[in-house]
Amino acid sequence: MTIRRVLNYFVKNRSRMRYSELRAEKLAIGSGVVEAANKTLAAARMKRSGMRWHTKSEQAIPGFRTLQKSGFLASAPAIMMENRGAAANNNFAVENLAIAA
């Protein structure tokens, strides 16, 4: 990798590298916090003793929680009706609601 190529990478991605600003706002920089939250909130709760889940409910519960925490729960029914018949994993929530996990 040449120095020019590395420099171009940093120039091109400068807007994504606001680490000092994010730290000043006490926000997480890495994905570890999100991965840990997923393990704690989703995996651990869904794997408790005696629990059985169907694919539809496994997908629905985290989706519901995401809508609730992001403040989009009230608008979800209208959006879901617009997207009726779409594939379950087409990321319509991310595209239409701009939800950040």
Coordinates of N, CA and C in Angstrom, one line a residue:
M1 N 0.9 -1.2 0.0 CA 0.0 0.0 0.0 C 0.9 1.2 0.0
T2 N 0.7 2.1 -0.9 CA 1.5 3.3 -1.0 C 1.0 4.4 -0.1
I3 N 1.9 5.3 0.2 CA 1.5 6.4 1.1 C 0.4 7.2 0.5
R4 N 0.4 7.5 -0.8 CA -0.6 8.2 -1.5 C -2.0 7.5 -1.4
R5 N -2.0 6.2 -1.5 CA -3.2 5.5 -1.4 C -3.8 5.6 0.1
V6 N -2.9 5.5 1.0 CA -3.3 5.6 2.4 C -3.9 7.0 2.7
L7 N -3.1 8.0 2.2 CA -3.6 9.4 2.4 C -4.9 9.6 1.7
N8 N -5.1 9.1 0.5 CA -6.4 9.2 -0.1 C -7.5 8.6 0.6
Y9 N -7.3 7.5 1.3 CA -8.3 6.8 2.1 C -8.7 7.7 3.2
F10 N -7.7 8.3 3.9 CA -8.1 9.2 5.1 C -8.8 10.4 4.6
V11 N -8.4 11.0 3.5 CA -9.1 12.2 3.0 C -10.5 11.8 2.6
K12 N -10.7 10.7 1.9 CA -12.0 10.3 1.5 C -13.0 10.0 2.7
N13 N -12.4 9.4 3.7 CA -13.2 9.0 4.9 C -13.1 9.9 6.1
R14 N -12.7 11.1 5.9 CA -12.5 12.0 7.0 C -13.8 12.3 7.8
S15 N -14.9 12.4 7.1 CA -16.2 12.6 7.8 C -16.6 11.5 8.7
R16 N -16.1 10.3 8.5 CA -16.4 9.2 9.3 C -15.5 9.0 10.5
M17 N -14.4 9.8 10.5 CA -13.4 9.6 11.6 C -13.4 10.8 12.5
R18 N -14.6 11.1 13.1 CA -14.7 12.2 14.1 C -14.6 11.6 15.5
Y19 N -13.6 10.9 15.8 CA -13.4 10.2 17.0 C -13.4 11.1 18.2
S20 N -12.6 12.2 18.1 CA -12.6 13.1 19.3 C -13.9 13.7 19.6
E21 N -14.7 14.1 18.5 CA -16.0 14.6 18.8 C -16.9 13.6 19.5
L22 N -16.9 12.4 19.0 CA -17.7 11.3 19.5 C -17.3 11.0 21.0
R23 N -16.0 11.0 21.3 CA -15.6 10.8 22.6 C -16.0 11.9 23.5
A24 N -15.9 13.1 23.0 CA -16.4 14.3 23.8 C -17.9 14.2 24.2
E25 N -18.6 13.6 23.3 CA -20.1 13.4 23.5 C -20.4 12.1 24.3
K26 N -19.3 11.4 24.7 CA -19.4 10.1 25.5 C -20.1 9.0 24.7
L27 N -19.9 9.0 23.4 CA -20.5 8.0 22.5 C -19.5 6.9 22.2
A28 N -19.9 5.7 22.0 CA -19.1 4.6 21.6 C -18.5 4.8 20.2
I29 N -17.3 4.4 20.0 CA -16.6 4.5 18.7 C -16.7 3.1 18.0
G30 N -16.4 2.1 18.7 CA -16.3 0.7 18.1 C -17.7 0.0 18.2
S31 N -17.7 -1.2 17.6 CA -18.9 -1.9 17.5 C -19.1 -2.8 18.7
G32 N -18.1 -2.9 19.6 CA -18.2 -3.8 20.8 C -19.4 -3.5 21.6
V33 N -19.8 -2.3 21.8 CA -21.0 -1.9 22.6 C -22.2 -2.5 22.0
V34 N -22.4 -2.4 20.7 CA -23.5 -2.9 20.0 C -23.6 -4.4 20.1
E35 N -22.4 -5.0 19.9 CA -22.4 -6.5 19.9 C -22.7 -7.0 21.3
A36 N -22.2 -6.3 22.3 CA -22.5 -6.8 23.7 C -24.0 -6.6 24.0
A37 N -24.5 -5.5 23.5 CA -26.0 -5.2 23.8 C -26.8 -6.3 23.1
N38 N -26.4 -6.7 21.9 CA -27.1 -7.7 21.2 C -27.1 -9.0 21.9
K39 N -25.9 -9.4 22.4 CA -25.7 -10.6 23.2 C -26.6 -10.6 24.5
T40 N -26.6 -9.5 25.2 CA -27.3 -9.4 26.4 C -28.8 -9.3 26.2
L41 N -29.2 -8.4 25.3 CA -30.7 -8.1 25.2 C -31.4 -9.2 24.3
A42 N -30.7 -9.6 23.3 CA -31.4 -10.5 22.4 C -31.1 -12.0 22.7
A43 N -29.8 -12.3 22.5 CA -29.4 -13.8 22.6 C -29.7 -14.3 24.0
A44 N -29.3 -13.7 25.0 CA -29.4 -14.2 26.3 C -30.9 -14.4 26.7
R45 N -31.7 -13.4 26.4 CA -33.1 -13.5 26.7 C -33.9 -14.5 25.9
M46 N -33.5 -14.7 24.7 CA -34.2 -15.7 23.9 C -33.7 -17.1 24.1
K47 N -32.7 -17.3 24.8 CA -32.1 -18.6 25.0 C -32.3 -19.1 26.5
R48 N -33.3 -18.5 27.2 CA -33.5 -18.9 28.6 C -34.1 -20.3 28.6
S49 N -34.0 -20.9 29.7 CA -34.4 -22.3 29.8 C -35.9 -22.5 29.5
G50 N -36.2 -23.5 28.7 CA -37.5 -23.8 28.3 C -38.2 -23.0 27.2
M51 N -37.5 -21.9 26.8 CA -38.1 -21.1 25.7 C -38.0 -21.7 24.4
R52 N -39.0 -21.5 23.6 CA -39.0 -22.0 22.2 C -39.5 -20.8 21.3
W53 N -38.8 -20.5 20.3 CA -39.1 -19.4 19.4 C -39.3 -19.9 18.0
H54 N -40.3 -19.3 17.3 CA -40.5 -19.5 15.9 C -39.7 -18.3 15.2
T55 N -39.4 -18.6 13.9 CA -38.6 -17.5 13.2 C -39.3 -16.2 13.1
K56 N -40.6 -16.2 12.9 CA -41.4 -14.9 12.9 C -41.3 -14.2 14.2
S57 N -41.4 -14.8 15.3 CA -41.3 -14.1 16.6 C -39.9 -13.7 16.9
E58 N -38.9 -14.5 16.5 CA -37.5 -14.1 16.7 C -37.2 -12.8 16.0
Q59 N -37.7 -12.6 14.8 CA -37.5 -11.4 14.1 C -38.4 -10.2 14.5
A60 N -39.5 -10.5 15.0 CA -40.5 -9.5 15.4 C -40.1 -8.8 16.7
I61 N -39.6 -9.5 17.6 CA -39.3 -8.9 18.9 C -38.1 -7.9 18.9
P62 N -37.0 -8.2 18.3 CA -36.0 -7.1 18.1 C -36.5 -6.0 17.3
G63 N -37.3 -6.2 16.2 CA -37.8 -5.2 15.4 C -38.7 -4.2 16.2
F64 N -39.6 -4.8 17.0 CA -40.5 -4.0 17.9 C -39.7 -3.2 18.8
R65 N -38.7 -3.8 19.5 CA -37.8 -3.1 20.4 C -37.1 -1.9 19.7
T66 N -36.6 -2.1 18.5 CA -35.9 -1.1 17.8 C -36.8 0.1 17.5
L67 N -38.1 -0.2 17.1 CA -39.0 0.8 16.8 C -39.4 1.6 18.1
Q68 N -39.5 0.9 19.2 CA -39.9 1.5 20.4 C -38.8 2.4 20.9
K69 N -37.5 2.0 20.9 CA -36.4 2.8 21.4 C -36.1 3.9 20.5
S70 N -36.4 3.8 19.2 CA -36.0 4.9 18.2 C -37.1 6.0 18.1
G71 N -38.3 5.7 18.7 CA -39.3 6.7 18.7 C -40.2 6.6 17.4
F72 N -40.1 5.5 16.7 CA -40.8 5.3 15.4 C -42.0 4.4 15.6
L73 N -42.3 3.9 16.8 CA -43.3 2.9 17.0 C -44.7 3.4 16.6
A74 N -45.0 4.7 16.8 CA -46.3 5.2 16.4 C -46.5 5.2 14.9
S75 N -45.4 5.4 14.1 CA -45.6 5.4 12.6 C -45.4 4.1 12.0
A76 N -45.0 3.1 12.8 CA -44.7 1.7 12.2 C -45.9 1.1 11.5
P77 N -47.1 1.1 12.0 CA -48.2 0.4 11.3 C -48.4 1.0 9.9
A78 N -48.3 2.3 9.7 CA -48.5 2.8 8.4 C -47.4 2.4 7.5
I79 N -46.2 2.4 7.9 CA -45.1 2.0 7.1 C -45.2 0.5 6.8
M80 N -45.6 -0.3 7.7 CA -45.8 -1.8 7.5 C -46.8 -2.0 6.5
M81 N -47.9 -1.3 6.5 CA -49.0 -1.5 5.5 C -48.5 -1.1 4.1
E82 N -47.7 0.0 4.0 CA -47.1 0.4 2.7 C -46.2 -0.7 2.2
N83 N -45.5 -1.5 3.0 CA -44.6 -2.5 2.6 C -45.1 -3.9 2.7
R84 N -46.4 -4.0 2.8 CA -47.0 -5.4 2.9 C -46.6 -6.2 1.8
G85 N -46.2 -7.5 2.1 CA -45.8 -8.4 1.0 C -44.3 -8.3 0.7
A86 N -43.6 -7.4 1.3 CA -42.1 -7.3 1.0 C -41.4 -8.4 1.8
A87 N -40.3 -8.8 1.4 CA -39.5 -9.8 2.1 C -39.2 -9.4 3.5
A88 N -39.2 -10.4 4.4 CA -39.0 -10.1 5.8 C -37.7 -9.5 6.1
N89 N -36.6 -9.7 5.4 CA -35.3 -9.2 5.7 C -34.9 -8.2 4.6
N90 N -35.8 -7.4 4.1 CA -35.4 -6.4 3.1 C -35.0 -5.1 3.7
N91 N -34.8 -5.0 5.0 CA -34.3 -3.8 5.7 C -35.2 -2.6 5.4
F92 N -36.5 -2.7 5.3 CA -37.4 -1.6 5.0 C -37.3 -0.6 6.2
A93 N -37.1 -1.1 7.4 CA -37.1 -0.2 8.6 C -35.9 0.7 8.5
V94 N -34.8 0.2 8.1 CA -33.6 1.0 8.0 C -33.7 2.0 6.8
E95 N -34.2 1.6 5.7 CA -34.3 2.5 4.5 C -35.4 3.6 4.8
N96 N -36.5 3.2 5.3 CA -37.6 4.2 5.4 C -37.6 5.0 6.7
L97 N -37.0 4.4 7.7 CA -37.1 5.1 9.0 C -35.7 5.6 9.5
A98 N -34.7 5.3 8.8 CA -33.3 5.7 9.1 C -33.0 5.4 10.6
I99 N -33.3 4.2 11.0 CA -33.1 3.8 12.4 C -31.6 3.4 12.5
A100 N -31.0 3.9 13.5 CA -29.6 3.5 13.8 C -29.7 2.6 15.0
A101 N -29.2 1.4 14.8 CA -29.2 0.4 15.8 C -28.3 0.8 17.0

